[in-house]
């Protein structure tokens, strides 16, 4: 234990790292011991104006969203205008195609339905040539390497059924094809939900409420 | 043992405000008490606010197993800089760098039970070791001499052992 006599000072930020081995177990135990001292002051409810502090933090957080979102949801003005034009164009085109291609009995009238939730945008787009539907999303954060998004259909009865899993591209876009049979039902769909796919829950038919990230009602 | 913050960090990355609220409620009381002791009541809230917002803005910088410990370490370092250099919490945080060593995650968690363990462990140390550690952590005193630096290392080893040795 006599090696690295300066280790404690480095751990406490009182000396610059020198030749000491900072990745060994002793250093990590010392680092834990040092930060343990942070637990000594007694936290009290009166110590912080907890509600005011929380409100300020949330308020500022809204101005400075996490980079993964900010990069995608706050493009420069030109990109934003282009994006809006693209969405408007897609909606118009989809509505025209749908009017031409779908029978009145189609479960969803044939018009593209814009969906939006907290900055994320989705469009339910009829694909008239295949008589199928696709959900198009913009602005979804990129999941971690081992994660994918899971789509859920929320039905009028309150029943929730799993849809496909999907991964957005590096610009947060994803196209999720939907089988029309999943939509043509007496129990009509009233919206969609998107959750992070949890491998342990893959065999279940019900999403983990904690894992739901976005909900897109069909209005 | 500190529970993994991986799900929380994942939600923060996704921009989930509820995750930020959870982090705030779990960490802010202890972080505020720490900042208040080091930097004073007038600066404590600003320190906590800046550190929590840093986690929100840059969740990828923090270890899932050590998030709360690293966050408290950050609060301590920023509080010291505010007091010693008279700068704002935001300025201090802009200059802050992660310490060169990540703490072991299985040693303790940020809760009352761990705090009691740490207090009990401190009382197994000599008065000199206890005073030295508290001065170094809360006051940021310069080690001054090789002998003092070595004493600091021995005191940290003793505290690490005392914390780890207890049930």
CSV table of C-alpha atoms in Angstrom, one decimal:
chain,number,residue,atom,x,y,z
A,1,UNK,CA,0.0,0.0,0.0
A,2,UNK,CA,3.0,2.3,0.0
A,3,UNK,CA,3.1,2.8,-3.7
A,4,UNK,CA,1.5,5.9,-5.3
A,5,UNK,CA,1.8,8.0,-2.2
A,6,UNK,CA,0.3,11.0,-4.1
A,7,UNK,CA,-2.8,9.0,-5.2
A,8,UNK,CA,-5.1,10.5,-2.6
A,9,UNK,CA,-4.2,14.0,-3.5
A,10,UNK,CA,-4.9,13.3,-7.2
A,11,UNK,CA,-8.2,11.7,-6.3
A,12,UNK,CA,-9.2,14.7,-4.3
A,13,UNK,CA,-8.2,17.1,-7.2
A,14,UNK,CA,-5.4,18.5,-5.2
A,15,UNK,CA,-2.6,17.4,-7.4
A,16,UNK,CA,-2.1,16.7,-11.1
A,17,UNK,CA,-1.9,13.1,-12.3
A,18,UNK,CA,1.7,12.0,-12.4
A,19,UNK,CA,3.0,8.5,-12.7
A,20,UNK,CA,0.3,7.0,-10.5
A,21,UNK,CA,-1.8,4.3,-11.9
A,22,UNK,CA,-5.2,5.8,-12.0
A,23,UNK,CA,-7.1,2.8,-13.4
A,24,UNK,CA,-6.4,0.3,-10.7
A,25,UNK,CA,-8.7,-1.0,-8.1
A,26,UNK,CA,-7.1,1.0,-5.3
A,27,UNK,CA,-7.6,4.3,-7.1
A,28,UNK,CA,-11.3,3.5,-7.8
A,29,UNK,CA,-11.9,2.5,-4.2
A,30,UNK,CA,-10.2,5.8,-3.1
A,31,UNK,CA,-12.4,7.7,-5.5
A,32,UNK,CA,-15.5,6.1,-4.0
A,33,UNK,CA,-14.3,6.9,-0.5
A,34,UNK,CA,-13.6,10.5,-1.5
A,35,UNK,CA,-17.1,11.1,-3.0
A,36,UNK,CA,-18.6,9.3,0.1
A,37,UNK,CA,-17.7,12.5,2.0
A,38,UNK,CA,-20.4,14.2,-0.1
A,39,UNK,CA,-23.0,12.3,1.9
A,40,UNK,CA,-21.9,13.9,5.1
A,41,UNK,CA,-24.0,17.1,4.9
A,42,UNK,CA,-27.5,16.3,6.1
A,43,UNK,CA,-30.0,16.9,3.3
A,44,UNK,CA,-33.1,18.6,4.5
A,45,UNK,CA,-36.3,19.6,2.9
A,46,UNK,CA,-35.6,23.2,3.8
A,47,UNK,CA,-32.1,23.1,2.3
A,48,UNK,CA,-33.4,23.6,-1.1
A,49,UNK,CA,-36.4,25.3,-2.5
A,50,UNK,CA,-37.0,22.0,-4.2
A,51,UNK,CA,-40.0,23.0,-6.3
A,52,UNK,CA,-38.6,26.3,-7.4
A,53,UNK,CA,-35.3,24.7,-8.3
A,54,UNK,CA,-37.0,21.9,-10.2
A,55,UNK,CA,-39.2,24.4,-12.2
A,56,UNK,CA,-36.2,26.4,-13.1
A,57,UNK,CA,-34.2,23.4,-14.3
A,58,UNK,CA,-37.1,22.1,-16.3
A,59,UNK,CA,-37.7,25.5,-17.8
A,60,UNK,CA,-34.1,25.9,-18.8
A,61,UNK,CA,-34.0,22.3,-20.0
A,62,UNK,CA,-36.7,23.1,-22.5
A,63,UNK,CA,-34.5,25.8,-24.0
A,64,UNK,CA,-31.5,23.5,-24.2
A,65,UNK,CA,-32.8,20.1,-25.1
A,66,UNK,CA,-30.6,17.0,-25.2
A,67,UNK,CA,-28.3,17.2,-28.2
A,68,UNK,CA,-29.7,14.1,-29.8
A,69,UNK,CA,-33.0,15.9,-30.1
A,70,UNK,CA,-31.7,19.4,-30.6
A,71,UNK,CA,-29.6,18.3,-33.5
A,72,UNK,CA,-32.7,16.9,-35.2
A,73,UNK,CA,-35.4,19.1,-34.0
A,74,UNK,CA,-33.8,22.5,-34.3
A,75,UNK,CA,-32.3,22.6,-37.8
A,76,UNK,CA,-31.4,26.0,-39.2
A,77,UNK,CA,-34.1,28.1,-40.7
A,78,UNK,CA,-33.6,26.9,-44.2
A,79,UNK,CA,-33.7,23.3,-43.3
A,80,UNK,CA,-36.8,23.9,-41.1
A,81,UNK,CA,-38.6,25.5,-44.0
A,82,UNK,CA,-37.6,22.7,-46.4
A,83,UNK,CA,-38.8,20.2,-43.9
A,84,UNK,CA,-42.2,21.9,-43.6
A,85,UNK,CA,-42.5,22.1,-47.3
A,86,UNK,CA,-41.6,18.4,-47.5
A,87,UNK,CA,-44.3,17.5,-45.0
A,88,UNK,CA,-46.9,19.7,-46.7
A,89,UNK,CA,-46.0,18.2,-50.0
A,90,UNK,CA,-46.2,14.7,-48.7
A,91,UNK,CA,-49.6,15.4,-47.1
A,92,UNK,CA,-51.0,16.9,-50.3
A,93,UNK,CA,-49.7,14.1,-52.5
A,94,UNK,CA,-50.9,11.4,-50.1
A,95,UNK,CA,-54.4,13.0,-50.0
A,96,UNK,CA,-54.6,13.1,-53.7
A,97,UNK,CA,-53.4,9.5,-54.2
A,98,UNK,CA,-55.6,8.3,-51.5
A,99,UNK,CA,-58.7,10.0,-53.0
A,100,UNK,CA,-57.9,8.3,-56.3
A,101,UNK,CA,-57.1,4.9,-54.9
A,102,UNK,CA,-59.2,4.1,-51.9
A,103,UNK,CA,-62.8,2.9,-51.6
A,104,UNK,CA,-65.0,4.7,-49.1
A,105,UNK,CA,-65.0,1.5,-47.0
A,106,UNK,CA,-61.3,1.8,-46.4
A,107,UNK,CA,-60.8,1.8,-42.6
A,108,UNK,CA,-59.0,5.1,-42.6
A,109,UNK,CA,-60.4,7.5,-45.0
A,110,UNK,CA,-57.5,7.5,-47.3
A,111,UNK,CA,-56.1,10.8,-46.3
A,112,UNK,CA,-52.7,11.1,-44.8
A,113,UNK,CA,-53.1,11.8,-41.1
A,114,UNK,CA,-50.5,14.1,-39.5
A,115,UNK,CA,-49.4,12.9,-36.1
A,116,UNK,CA,-47.4,14.9,-33.7
A,117,UNK,CA,-46.1,14.5,-30.2
A,118,UNK,CA,-43.7,16.8,-28.3
A,119,UNK,CA,-41.6,17.7,-31.4
A,120,UNK,CA,-41.7,14.2,-32.9
A,121,UNK,CA,-43.7,14.1,-36.1
A,122,UNK,CA,-45.4,11.2,-37.8
A,123,UNK,CA,-47.7,10.8,-40.8
A,124,UNK,CA,-49.9,7.9,-41.4
A,125,UNK,CA,-49.5,7.6,-45.2
A,126,UNK,CA,-51.7,5.3,-47.3
A,127,UNK,CA,-49.6,3.5,-49.9
A,128,UNK,CA,-52.3,3.2,-52.6
A,129,UNK,CA,-50.5,1.0,-55.0
A,130,UNK,CA,-50.1,-1.8,-52.4
A,131,UNK,CA,-53.2,-1.1,-50.5
A,132,UNK,CA,-51.2,-0.8,-47.4
A,133,UNK,CA,-50.2,1.9,-45.0
A,134,UNK,CA,-47.0,3.3,-43.8
A,135,UNK,CA,-46.2,5.4,-40.7
A,136,UNK,CA,-43.6,7.9,-41.5
A,137,UNK,CA,-41.7,9.5,-38.5
A,138,UNK,CA,-39.5,12.5,-38.3
A,139,UNK,CA,-37.4,13.6,-35.4
A,140,UNK,CA,-37.2,10.4,-33.5
A,141,UNK,CA,-34.0,10.2,-31.4
A,142,UNK,CA,-31.6,7.5,-32.6
A,143,UNK,CA,-31.8,4.6,-30.1
A,144,UNK,CA,-28.6,3.2,-28.6
A,145,UNK,CA,-26.8,0.4,-30.5
A,146,UNK,CA,-28.6,-2.4,-28.9
A,147,UNK,CA,-32.1,-0.8,-29.0
A,148,UNK,CA,-34.8,-0.4,-31.5
A,149,UNK,CA,-38.2,1.3,-31.4
A,150,UNK,CA,-41.4,-0.7,-31.0
A,151,UNK,CA,-44.6,0.4,-32.5
A,152,UNK,CA,-48.0,-0.3,-30.7
A,153,UNK,CA,-51.5,0.1,-32.0
A,154,UNK,CA,-54.0,1.5,-29.5
A,155,UNK,CA,-57.5,0.4,-30.3
A,156,UNK,CA,-60.9,1.9,-29.4
A,157,UNK,CA,-61.5,-0.7,-26.7
A,158,UNK,CA,-58.3,0.3,-25.0
A,159,UNK,CA,-56.5,-2.8,-26.2
A,160,UNK,CA,-52.9,-2.3,-27.3
A,161,UNK,CA,-51.4,-4.6,-29.9
A,162,UNK,CA,-47.8,-4.8,-31.0
A,163,UNK,CA,-46.7,-3.6,-34.4
A,164,UNK,CA,-43.3,-3.9,-36.0
A,165,UNK,CA,-40.0,-2.8,-34.5
A,166,UNK,CA,-38.0,-0.2,-36.4
A,167,UNK,CA,-34.9,1.9,-36.3
A,168,UNK,CA,-34.8,5.5,-37.6
A,169,UNK,CA,-31.9,6.6,-39.8
A,170,UNK,CA,-29.3,9.0,-38.6
A,171,UNK,CA,-31.6,11.9,-39.3
A,172,UNK,CA,-34.3,10.5,-37.1
A,173,UNK,CA,-36.6,9.4,-40.0
A,174,UNK,CA,-38.3,6.0,-40.2
A,175,UNK,CA,-40.9,4.5,-42.5
A,176,UNK,CA,-42.9,1.7,-40.8
A,177,UNK,CA,-45.1,-0.4,-43.1
A,178,UNK,CA,-48.4,-1.5,-41.7
A,179,UNK,CA,-50.5,-4.4,-42.9
A,180,UNK,CA,-54.0,-3.1,-43.6
A,181,UNK,CA,-55.4,-6.1,-41.9
A,182,UNK,CA,-54.1,-4.8,-38.6
A,183,UNK,CA,-56.1,-1.6,-39.2
A,184,UNK,CA,-59.3,-3.2,-40.6
A,185,UNK,CA,-60.9,-4.3,-37.5
A,186,UNK,CA,-64.2,-3.8,-35.6
A,187,UNK,CA,-62.0,-2.5,-32.8
A,188,UNK,CA,-60.8,0.5,-34.7
A,189,UNK,CA,-57.3,2.0,-34.1
A,190,UNK,CA,-57.4,5.3,-32.3
A,191,UNK,CA,-53.7,6.0,-32.1
A,192,UNK,CA,-50.2,4.7,-32.0
A,193,UNK,CA,-47.5,4.5,-29.3
A,194,UNK,CA,-43.8,4.2,-29.7
A,195,UNK,CA,-41.7,2.6,-27.0
A,196,UNK,CA,-38.1,1.4,-26.7
A,197,UNK,CA,-38.0,-2.3,-27.5
A,198,UNK,CA,-37.1,-4.2,-24.4
A,199,UNK,CA,-35.8,-7.7,-25.3
A,200,UNK,CA,-37.3,-9.2,-22.1
A,201,UNK,CA,-40.7,-8.0,-23.0
A,202,UNK,CA,-40.7,-9.2,-26.6
A,203,UNK,CA,-43.1,-12.0,-26.0
A,204,UNK,CA,-45.6,-9.9,-24.2
A,205,UNK,CA,-48.6,-8.4,-25.8
A,206,UNK,CA,-48.7,-5.4,-23.6
A,207,UNK,CA,-46.2,-2.5,-23.6
A,208,UNK,CA,-44.3,-1.6,-20.5
A,209,UNK,CA,-45.8,1.8,-19.5
A,210,UNK,CA,-42.4,3.0,-18.4
A,211,UNK,CA,-41.0,2.2,-21.8
A,212,UNK,CA,-43.6,4.3,-23.8
A,213,UNK,CA,-41.9,7.4,-25.2
A,214,UNK,CA,-44.4,8.9,-27.6
A,215,UNK,CA,-48.1,8.6,-28.3
A,216,UNK,CA,-49.7,9.7,-31.5
A,217,UNK,CA,-53.5,9.9,-31.3
A,218,UNK,CA,-55.5,9.6,-34.5
A,219,UNK,CA,-57.8,12.5,-34.5
B,1,UNK,CA,-24.8,-0.6,-4.3
B,2,UNK,CA,-25.7,2.1,-6.6
B,3,UNK,CA,-28.5,1.1,-9.0
B,4,UNK,CA,-27.7,1.4,-12.6
B,5,UNK,CA,-28.8,4.7,-14.1
B,6,UNK,CA,-28.7,3.3,-17.7
B,7,UNK,CA,-32.5,3.5,-18.2
B,8,UNK,CA,-32.6,7.1,-16.8
B,9,UNK,CA,-29.7,8.2,-19.0
B,10,UNK,CA,-31.4,6.6,-22.0
B,11,UNK,CA,-34.6,8.6,-21.3
B,12,UNK,CA,-32.5,11.8,-20.8
B,13,UNK,CA,-31.0,11.1,-24.2
B,14,UNK,CA,-34.5,10.9,-25.6
B,15,UNK,CA,-35.3,14.3,-24.1
B,16,UNK,CA,-37.7,12.9,-21.5
B,17,UNK,CA,-38.5,15.7,-19.0
B,18,UNK,CA,-39.9,13.3,-16.5
B,19,UNK,CA,-36.5,11.6,-16.3
B,20,UNK,CA,-34.9,15.0,-15.5
B,21,UNK,CA,-37.5,15.5,-12.8
B,22,UNK,CA,-36.6,12.1,-11.3
B,23,UNK,CA,-33.0,12.9,-11.4
B,24,UNK,CA,-33.7,16.3,-9.8
B,25,UNK,CA,-35.7,14.8,-6.9
B,26,UNK,CA,-33.3,12.0,-6.2
B,27,UNK,CA,-30.1,14.0,-6.4
B,28,UNK,CA,-30.9,17.7,-5.6
B,29,UNK,CA,-31.4,17.4,-1.8
B,30,UNK,CA,-28.0,15.9,-1.2
B,31,UNK,CA,-26.3,17.9,-4.0
B,32,UNK,CA,-27.7,21.1,-2.5
B,33,UNK,CA,-26.6,20.3,1.0
B,34,UNK,CA,-23.1,19.6,-0.3
B,35,UNK,CA,-23.0,22.8,-2.4
B,36,UNK,CA,-24.3,24.8,0.5
B,37,UNK,CA,-21.7,23.6,2.9
B,38,UNK,CA,-18.8,24.4,0.4
B,39,UNK,CA,-20.0,27.4,-1.5
B,40,UNK,CA,-22.6,28.9,0.8
B,41,UNK,CA,-26.4,29.1,0.6
B,42,UNK,CA,-26.3,32.0,-1.9
B,43,UNK,CA,-24.5,29.9,-4.5
B,44,UNK,CA,-25.8,26.4,-3.8
B,45,UNK,CA,-28.9,26.4,-6.0
B,46,UNK,CA,-27.0,27.8,-8.9
B,47,UNK,CA,-24.4,25.0,-8.6
B,48,UNK,CA,-27.0,22.3,-8.5
B,49,UNK,CA,-29.0,23.8,-11.3
B,50,UNK,CA,-25.9,24.0,-13.6
B,51,UNK,CA,-24.8,20.4,-12.8
B,52,UNK,CA,-28.2,18.9,-13.4
B,53,UNK,CA,-28.5,20.8,-16.7
B,54,UNK,CA,-25.1,19.5,-17.8
B,55,UNK,CA,-26.3,16.0,-17.3
B,56,UNK,CA,-29.4,16.8,-19.3
B,57,UNK,CA,-27.5,18.4,-22.1
B,58,UNK,CA,-24.7,15.8,-22.2
B,59,UNK,CA,-26.0,12.5,-20.8
B,60,UNK,CA,-23.4,10.6,-22.7
B,61,UNK,CA,-20.6,12.0,-20.5
B,62,UNK,CA,-21.7,10.1,-17.4
B,63,UNK,CA,-21.3,6.5,-16.4
B,64,UNK,CA,-24.5,4.6,-15.9
B,65,UNK,CA,-23.2,2.8,-12.8
B,66,UNK,CA,-21.7,5.9,-11.3
B,67,UNK,CA,-24.0,8.8,-12.3
B,68,UNK,CA,-25.0,10.0,-8.9
B,69,UNK,CA,-21.5,9.7,-7.4
B,70,UNK,CA,-19.9,11.5,-10.4
B,71,UNK,CA,-22.6,14.2,-10.2
B,72,UNK,CA,-21.9,14.8,-6.5
B,73,UNK,CA,-18.2,14.9,-7.3
B,74,UNK,CA,-19.0,17.5,-10.0
B,75,UNK,CA,-21.0,19.5,-7.5
B,76,UNK,CA,-18.2,19.4,-5.0
B,77,UNK,CA,-15.6,20.6,-7.6
B,78,UNK,CA,-17.7,23.3,-9.0
B,79,UNK,CA,-18.7,24.5,-5.5
B,80,UNK,CA,-15.0,24.7,-4.5
B,81,UNK,CA,-14.2,26.7,-7.7
B,82,UNK,CA,-17.1,29.1,-7.0
B,83,UNK,CA,-15.8,29.7,-3.4
B,84,UNK,CA,-12.1,29.8,-4.1
B,85,UNK,CA,-12.1,31.8,-7.3
B,86,UNK,CA,-15.3,33.9,-6.9
B,87,UNK,CA,-16.6,32.8,-10.3
B,88,UNK,CA,-20.1,31.9,-11.2
B,89,UNK,CA,-21.3,28.3,-11.2
B,90,UNK,CA,-21.7,28.4,-14.9
B,91,UNK,CA,-18.2,29.5,-15.4
B,92,UNK,CA,-16.8,27.0,-13.0
B,93,UNK,CA,-18.7,24.2,-14.7
B,94,UNK,CA,-17.5,25.3,-18.2
B,95,UNK,CA,-13.9,24.7,-16.9
B,96,UNK,CA,-14.7,21.5,-15.0
B,97,UNK,CA,-13.3,18.2,-16.2
B,98,UNK,CA,-14.2,14.7,-15.2
B,99,UNK,CA,-11.8,13.5,-12.5
B,100,UNK,CA,-9.2,11.0,-13.8
B,101,UNK,CA,-10.6,8.1,-11.8
B,102,UNK,CA,-14.2,6.9,-11.8
B,103,UNK,CA,-15.4,5.7,-8.4
B,104,UNK,CA,-16.2,2.1,-7.7
B,105,UNK,CA,-19.9,1.9,-8.0
B,106,UNK,CA,-20.6,-0.9,-5.6
B,107,UNK,CA,-19.2,0.9,-2.6
B,108,UNK,CA,-22.2,3.1,-1.8
B,109,UNK,CA,-25.3,4.8,-3.1
B,110,UNK,CA,-26.8,8.2,-2.5
B,111,UNK,CA,-29.2,7.5,0.3
B,112,UNK,CA,-29.5,7.9,4.1
B,113,UNK,CA,-28.3,4.4,4.8
B,114,UNK,CA,-25.1,5.0,2.9
B,115,UNK,CA,-24.6,8.3,4.7
B,116,UNK,CA,-24.9,6.6,8.0
B,117,UNK,CA,-22.3,4.0,6.9
B,118,UNK,CA,-19.9,6.8,5.9
B,119,UNK,CA,-20.3,8.6,9.2
B,120,UNK,CA,-19.7,5.4,11.1
B,121,UNK,CA,-16.7,4.6,8.9
B,122,UNK,CA,-15.2,8.0,9.5
B,123,UNK,CA,-15.3,7.5,13.2
B,124,UNK,CA,-13.1,4.4,12.8
B,125,UNK,CA,-10.3,6.7,11.6
B,126,UNK,CA,-8.0,8.7,13.8
B,127,UNK,CA,-9.0,12.3,14.5
B,128,UNK,CA,-6.1,13.5,12.3
B,129,UNK,CA,-7.2,11.4,9.4
B,130,UNK,CA,-10.8,12.5,9.7
B,131,UNK,CA,-9.9,16.2,9.9
B,132,UNK,CA,-7.5,15.8,7.0
B,133,UNK,CA,-10.1,14.2,4.7
B,134,UNK,CA,-12.8,16.6,5.6
B,135,UNK,CA,-10.5,19.5,5.0
B,136,UNK,CA,-9.3,18.2,1.7
B,137,UNK,CA,-12.9,17.4,0.5
B,138,UNK,CA,-14.8,20.5,1.8
B,139,UNK,CA,-12.0,23.1,1.8
B,140,UNK,CA,-9.8,21.9,-1.0
B,141,UNK,CA,-6.6,22.5,1.1
B,142,UNK,CA,-3.3,22.2,-0.7
B,143,UNK,CA,-1.5,19.0,0.4
B,144,UNK,CA,1.6,21.2,1.0
B,145,UNK,CA,4.2,18.5,1.6
B,146,UNK,CA,5.0,15.0,0.5
B,147,UNK,CA,4.3,13.8,4.0
B,148,UNK,CA,0.9,15.4,4.0
B,149,UNK,CA,0.1,14.0,0.6
B,150,UNK,CA,1.0,10.5,1.8
B,151,UNK,CA,-1.1,11.0,4.9
B,152,UNK,CA,-4.0,11.9,2.6
B,153,UNK,CA,-3.6,8.7,0.6
B,154,UNK,CA,-3.4,6.6,3.7
B,155,UNK,CA,-6.5,8.3,5.1
B,156,UNK,CA,-8.5,7.6,1.9
B,157,UNK,CA,-7.3,4.0,1.9
B,158,UNK,CA,-8.5,3.7,5.5
B,159,UNK,CA,-11.9,5.3,4.7
B,160,UNK,CA,-12.3,3.0,1.7
B,161,UNK,CA,-11.5,0.0,3.8
B,162,UNK,CA,-13.8,1.1,6.6
B,163,UNK,CA,-16.7,1.7,4.2
B,164,UNK,CA,-16.1,-1.6,2.4
B,165,UNK,CA,-15.6,-3.5,5.6
B,166,UNK,CA,-19.0,-2.8,7.0
B,167,UNK,CA,-22.0,-4.9,6.3
